[in-house]
Coordinates of C-alpha atoms in Angstrom, one line a residue:
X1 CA 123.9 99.5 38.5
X2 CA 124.2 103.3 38.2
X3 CA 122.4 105.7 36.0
X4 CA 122.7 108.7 34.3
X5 CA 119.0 110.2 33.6
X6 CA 119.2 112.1 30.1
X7 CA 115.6 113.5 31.0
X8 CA 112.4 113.8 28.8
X9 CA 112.9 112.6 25.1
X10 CA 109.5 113.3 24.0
X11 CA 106.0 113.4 24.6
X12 CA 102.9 114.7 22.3
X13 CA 102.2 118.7 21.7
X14 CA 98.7 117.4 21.1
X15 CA 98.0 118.2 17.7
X16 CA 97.3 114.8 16.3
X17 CA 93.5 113.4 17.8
X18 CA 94.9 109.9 18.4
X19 CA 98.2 111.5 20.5
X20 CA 96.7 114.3 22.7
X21 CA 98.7 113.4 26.1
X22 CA 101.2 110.5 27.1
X23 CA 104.1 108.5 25.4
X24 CA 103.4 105.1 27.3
X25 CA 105.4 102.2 27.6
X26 CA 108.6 103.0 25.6
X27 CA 110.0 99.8 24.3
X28 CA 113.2 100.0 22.0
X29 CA 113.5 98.4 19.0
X30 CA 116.6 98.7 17.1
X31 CA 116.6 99.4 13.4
X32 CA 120.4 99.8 12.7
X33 CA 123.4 100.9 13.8
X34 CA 122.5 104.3 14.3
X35 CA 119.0 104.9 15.0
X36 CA 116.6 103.1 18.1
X37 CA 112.9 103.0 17.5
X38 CA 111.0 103.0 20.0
X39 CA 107.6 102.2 19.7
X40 CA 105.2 103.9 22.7
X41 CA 101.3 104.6 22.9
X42 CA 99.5 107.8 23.6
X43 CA 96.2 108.2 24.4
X44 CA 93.4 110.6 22.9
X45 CA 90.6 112.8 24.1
X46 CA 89.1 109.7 26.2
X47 CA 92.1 108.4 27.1
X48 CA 92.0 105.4 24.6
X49 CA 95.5 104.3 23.8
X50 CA 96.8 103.5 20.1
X51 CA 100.5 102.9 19.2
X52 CA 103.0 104.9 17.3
X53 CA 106.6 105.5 17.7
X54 CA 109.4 107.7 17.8
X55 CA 113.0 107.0 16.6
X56 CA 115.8 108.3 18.0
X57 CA 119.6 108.5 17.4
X58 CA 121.6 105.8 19.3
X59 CA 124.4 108.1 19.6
X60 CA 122.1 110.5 21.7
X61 CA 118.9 109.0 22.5
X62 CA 117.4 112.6 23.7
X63 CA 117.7 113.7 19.9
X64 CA 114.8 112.4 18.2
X65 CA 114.9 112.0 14.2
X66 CA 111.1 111.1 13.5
X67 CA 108.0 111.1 14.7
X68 CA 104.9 108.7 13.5
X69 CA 102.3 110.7 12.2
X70 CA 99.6 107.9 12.2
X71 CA 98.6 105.5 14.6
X72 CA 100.2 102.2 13.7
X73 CA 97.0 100.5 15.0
X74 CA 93.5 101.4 15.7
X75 CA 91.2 101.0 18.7
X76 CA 89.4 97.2 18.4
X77 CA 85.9 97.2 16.9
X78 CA 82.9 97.8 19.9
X79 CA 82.9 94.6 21.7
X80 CA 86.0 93.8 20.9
X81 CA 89.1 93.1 24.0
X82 CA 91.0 95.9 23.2
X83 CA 88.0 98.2 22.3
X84 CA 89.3 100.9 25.1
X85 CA 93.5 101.0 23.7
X86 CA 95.8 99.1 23.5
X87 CA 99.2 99.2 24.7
X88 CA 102.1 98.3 22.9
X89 CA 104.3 95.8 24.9
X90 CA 107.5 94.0 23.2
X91 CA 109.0 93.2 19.4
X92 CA 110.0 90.4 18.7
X93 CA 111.6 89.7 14.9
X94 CA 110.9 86.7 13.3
X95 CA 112.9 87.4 10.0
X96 CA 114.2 90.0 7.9
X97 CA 111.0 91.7 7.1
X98 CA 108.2 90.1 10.2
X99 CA 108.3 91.2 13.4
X100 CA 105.4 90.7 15.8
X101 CA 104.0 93.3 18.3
X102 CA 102.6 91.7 21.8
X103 CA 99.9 94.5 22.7
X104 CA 97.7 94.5 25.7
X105 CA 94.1 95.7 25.3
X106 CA 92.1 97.1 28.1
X107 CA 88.0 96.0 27.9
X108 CA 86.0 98.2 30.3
X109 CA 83.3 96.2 32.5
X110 CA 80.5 96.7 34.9
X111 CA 81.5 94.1 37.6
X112 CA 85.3 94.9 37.9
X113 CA 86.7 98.2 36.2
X114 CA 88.2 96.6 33.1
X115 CA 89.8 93.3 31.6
X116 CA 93.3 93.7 30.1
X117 CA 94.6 90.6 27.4
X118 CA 97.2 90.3 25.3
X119 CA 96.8 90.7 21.3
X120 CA 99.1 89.9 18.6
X121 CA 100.0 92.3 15.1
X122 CA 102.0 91.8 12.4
X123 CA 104.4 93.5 10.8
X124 CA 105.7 92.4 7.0
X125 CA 108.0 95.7 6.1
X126 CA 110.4 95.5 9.5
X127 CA 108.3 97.3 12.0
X128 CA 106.7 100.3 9.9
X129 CA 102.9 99.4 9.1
X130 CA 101.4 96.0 11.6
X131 CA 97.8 94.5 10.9
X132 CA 96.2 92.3 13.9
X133 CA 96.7 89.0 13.6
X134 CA 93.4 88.3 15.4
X135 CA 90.4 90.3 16.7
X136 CA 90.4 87.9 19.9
X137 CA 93.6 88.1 21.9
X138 CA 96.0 85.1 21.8
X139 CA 96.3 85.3 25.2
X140 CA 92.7 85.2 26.7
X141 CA 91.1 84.4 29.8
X142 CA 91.1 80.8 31.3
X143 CA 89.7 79.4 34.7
X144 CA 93.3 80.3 36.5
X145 CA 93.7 83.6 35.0
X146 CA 90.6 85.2 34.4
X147 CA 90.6 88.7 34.5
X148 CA 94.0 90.0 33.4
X149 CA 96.9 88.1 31.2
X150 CA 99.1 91.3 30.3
X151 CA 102.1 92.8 30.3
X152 CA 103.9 90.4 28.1
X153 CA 108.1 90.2 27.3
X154 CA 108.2 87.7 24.8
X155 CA 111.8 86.2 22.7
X156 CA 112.8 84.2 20.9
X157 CA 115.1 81.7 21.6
X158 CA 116.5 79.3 18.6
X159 CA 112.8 77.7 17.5
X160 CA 111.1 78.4 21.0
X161 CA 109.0 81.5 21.7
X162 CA 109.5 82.3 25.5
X163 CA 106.7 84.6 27.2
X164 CA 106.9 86.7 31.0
X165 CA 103.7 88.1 31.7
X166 CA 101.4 89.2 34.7
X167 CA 98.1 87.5 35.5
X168 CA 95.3 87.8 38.1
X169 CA 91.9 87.1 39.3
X170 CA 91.9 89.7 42.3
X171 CA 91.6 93.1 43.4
X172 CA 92.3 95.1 46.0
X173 CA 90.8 98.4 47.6
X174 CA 93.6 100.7 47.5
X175 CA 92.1 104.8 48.7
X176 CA 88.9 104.0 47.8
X177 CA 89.5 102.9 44.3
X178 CA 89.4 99.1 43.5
X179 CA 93.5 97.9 42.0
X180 CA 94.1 94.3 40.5
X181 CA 96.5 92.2 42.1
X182 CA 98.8 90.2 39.5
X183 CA 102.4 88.4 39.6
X184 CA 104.6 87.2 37.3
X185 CA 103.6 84.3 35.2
X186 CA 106.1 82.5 32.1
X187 CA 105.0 80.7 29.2
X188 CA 106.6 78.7 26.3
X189 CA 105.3 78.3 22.2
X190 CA 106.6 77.0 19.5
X191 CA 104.9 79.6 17.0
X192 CA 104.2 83.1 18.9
X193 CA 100.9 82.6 18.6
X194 CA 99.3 79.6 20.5
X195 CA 100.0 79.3 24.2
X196 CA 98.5 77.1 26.8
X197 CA 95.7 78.9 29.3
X198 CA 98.2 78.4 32.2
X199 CA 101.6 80.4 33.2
X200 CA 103.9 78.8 35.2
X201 CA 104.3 80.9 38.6
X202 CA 107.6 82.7 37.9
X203 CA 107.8 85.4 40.6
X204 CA 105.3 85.9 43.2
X205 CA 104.1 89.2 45.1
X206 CA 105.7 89.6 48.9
X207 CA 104.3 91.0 51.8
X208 CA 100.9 92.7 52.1
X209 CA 102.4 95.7 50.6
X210 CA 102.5 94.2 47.1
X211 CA 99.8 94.1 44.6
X212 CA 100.9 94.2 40.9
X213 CA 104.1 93.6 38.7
X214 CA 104.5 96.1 35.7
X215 CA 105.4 94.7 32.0
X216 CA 108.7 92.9 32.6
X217 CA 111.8 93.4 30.1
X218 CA 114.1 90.6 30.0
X219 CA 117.9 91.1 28.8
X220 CA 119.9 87.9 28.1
X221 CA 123.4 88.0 29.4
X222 CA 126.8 86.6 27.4
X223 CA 127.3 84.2 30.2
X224 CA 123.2 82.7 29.4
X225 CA 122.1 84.3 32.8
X226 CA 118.8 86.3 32.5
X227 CA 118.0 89.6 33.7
X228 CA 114.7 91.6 34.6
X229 CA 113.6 95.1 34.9
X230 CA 110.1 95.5 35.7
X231 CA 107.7 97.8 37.7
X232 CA 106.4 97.7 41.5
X233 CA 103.2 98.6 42.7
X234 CA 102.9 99.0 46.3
X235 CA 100.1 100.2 48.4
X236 CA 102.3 102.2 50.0
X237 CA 103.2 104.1 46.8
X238 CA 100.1 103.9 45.2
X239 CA 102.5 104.7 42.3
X240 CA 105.0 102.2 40.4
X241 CA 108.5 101.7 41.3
X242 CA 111.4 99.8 39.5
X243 CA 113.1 96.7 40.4
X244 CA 115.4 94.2 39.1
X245 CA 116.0 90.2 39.2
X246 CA 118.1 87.7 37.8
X247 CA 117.7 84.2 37.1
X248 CA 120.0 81.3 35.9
X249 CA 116.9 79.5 33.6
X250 CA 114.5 82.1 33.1
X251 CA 111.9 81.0 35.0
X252 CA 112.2 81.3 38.2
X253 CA 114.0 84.5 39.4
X254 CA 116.0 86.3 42.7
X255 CA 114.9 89.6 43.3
X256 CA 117.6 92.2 43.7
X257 CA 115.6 95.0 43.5
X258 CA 118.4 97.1 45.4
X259 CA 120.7 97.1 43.2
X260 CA 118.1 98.6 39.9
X261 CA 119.6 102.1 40.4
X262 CA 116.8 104.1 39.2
X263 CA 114.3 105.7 41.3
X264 CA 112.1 109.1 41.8
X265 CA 113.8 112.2 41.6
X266 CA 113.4 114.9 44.2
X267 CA 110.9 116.9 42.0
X268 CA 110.3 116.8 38.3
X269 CA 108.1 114.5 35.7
X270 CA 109.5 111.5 37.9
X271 CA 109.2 112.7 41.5
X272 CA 106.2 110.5 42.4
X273 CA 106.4 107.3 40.0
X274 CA 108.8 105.5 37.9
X275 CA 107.8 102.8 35.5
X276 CA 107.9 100.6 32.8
X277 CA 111.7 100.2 32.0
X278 CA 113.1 99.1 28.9
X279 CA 116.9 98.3 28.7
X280 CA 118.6 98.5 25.4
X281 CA 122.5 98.1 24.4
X282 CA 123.7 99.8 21.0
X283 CA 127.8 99.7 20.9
X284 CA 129.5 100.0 24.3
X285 CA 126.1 102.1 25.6
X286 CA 123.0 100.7 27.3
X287 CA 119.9 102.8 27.7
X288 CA 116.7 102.5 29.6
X289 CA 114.0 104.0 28.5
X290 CA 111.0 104.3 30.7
X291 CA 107.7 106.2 32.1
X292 CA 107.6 109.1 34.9
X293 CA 104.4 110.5 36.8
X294 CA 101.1 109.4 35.9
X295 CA 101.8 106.7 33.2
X296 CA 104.1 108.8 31.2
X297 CA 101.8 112.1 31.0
X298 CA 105.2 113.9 30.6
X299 CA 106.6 111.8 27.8
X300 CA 109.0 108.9 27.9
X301 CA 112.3 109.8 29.6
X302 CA 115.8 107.8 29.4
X303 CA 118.9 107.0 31.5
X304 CA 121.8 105.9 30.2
X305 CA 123.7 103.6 32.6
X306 CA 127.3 104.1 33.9
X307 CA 130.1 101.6 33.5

């Protein structure tokens, strides 16, 4: 694949409290013909993520038509699993007017540095207002996968909801700072809302080098094939990079991480990371929309690729 970066679409000025810095995670949704939404999460004064989004034209994804003034949710209740943020993760519509939002919220701890599970919203107008569906997540801890069960891509697939996700237990001391380790894990429900406590393993980490998978976006081919682009962490980079995989069943997958296309740039807001890609196709153009240096500090950028 080759790419054509388009640069920075947007990123906060920091006049709204709940958006001071970042446009994390961009994930495209689209709502017609002629406009992508893409929902995204910025953070506030302590760094506490909520959702919003930002739609752009699909014509020219760098011209943006409207920005959300107000978070579409709120930082869970004290206690709560997403009581730090929450990061917006996939869409997935269930009919004309529901869609559901897969979030991941991040619990700070004593004993590690924080627990990150997946929650589930709502949405009964086609993506403008959402309400939680549950103040637990639907994806919690179990005995296998007990401190993170994030990051999750979920479809749907005729009656069958089909989940990728990361999950851990471990962590690892990367310049002086503790990092979880987590690989890819795939799950199957028949509603979107109950799933077993166990993933099976769907890609696993290689080499020392390797310690975490970023939220993985799955595109279904004409041909039934499946592709992935996800995020790399690496020791190494102490910083994500992006990779790509196919598989014939969606389950298990062959990395071809060579042939993504998209990488740091000599200098600029993606010169030291690269993250979080989202591929979209409107018309005869795809896009993929993703995160530079520092979790999207900069904004969210987009490439747009080459035939």
């Amino acid at each position: 694949m080759k790419w054509h970066k388009l640069g920075v679409v947007w990123k906060p000025d920091g006049s709204l409290d709940w958006a001071r810095t970042h446009a994390m995670g961009p994930t495209p949704y689209q709502l017609n013909d002629d406009v992508i939404r893409v929902y995204l999460t910025c953070l506030d004064d302590k760094g506490r993520g909520r959702p919003g989004y930002v739609d752009v034209s699909s014509s020219d994804p760098t011209r943006v038509l409207k920005v959300a003034t107000a978070p579409l949710l709120d930082i869970g209740e004290p206690g709560t699993f997403d009581d730090n943020g929450l990061m917006v993760l996939s869409l997935v519509p269930v009919d004309t007017q529901t869609v559901y939002m897969y979030y991941a919220g991040f619990e700070l701890c004593v004993n590690v540095r924080y627990r990150i599970f997946t929650g589930l919203a709502i949405s009964h107008d086609g993506g403008e207002t959402f309400e939680r569906y549950s103040k637990v997540p639907i994806l919690d801890r179990s005995d296998s996968e007990r401190v993170i069960r994030g990051g999750s891509f979920v479809v749907k697939e005729g009656g069958l909801f089909k989940m990728w996700y990361v999950a851990g237990n471990d962590w690892t001391e990367l310049r002086g700072k503790l990092m979880p380790v987590y690989d890819l894990r795939y799950l199957e429900s028949a509603d979107g809302v109950t799933w077993s406590d166990r993933g099976t393993l769907s890609m696993a980490l290689t080499g020392d080098d390797e310690h975490g998978f970023g939220r993985p976006w799955i595109v279904r081919r004409d041909n039934g094939d499946y592709q992935m682009f996800y995020s790399i962490r690496r020791c190494s980079f102490a910083a994500y990079r992006l990779g790509y995989a196919e598989s014939s069943d969606g389950v298990q997958w062959v990395r071809r991480d060579e042939e993504m296309g998209l990488d740091v740039s000599p200098e600029g807001v993606d010169a030291e990371a690269i993250m979080y890609s989202a591929v979209i196709s409107v018309g005869a153009k795809t896009y993929c929309f993703y995160n530079g240096n520092n979790f999207g500090e900069q904004g969210f950028c987009v490439a747009e690729l080459i035939q």
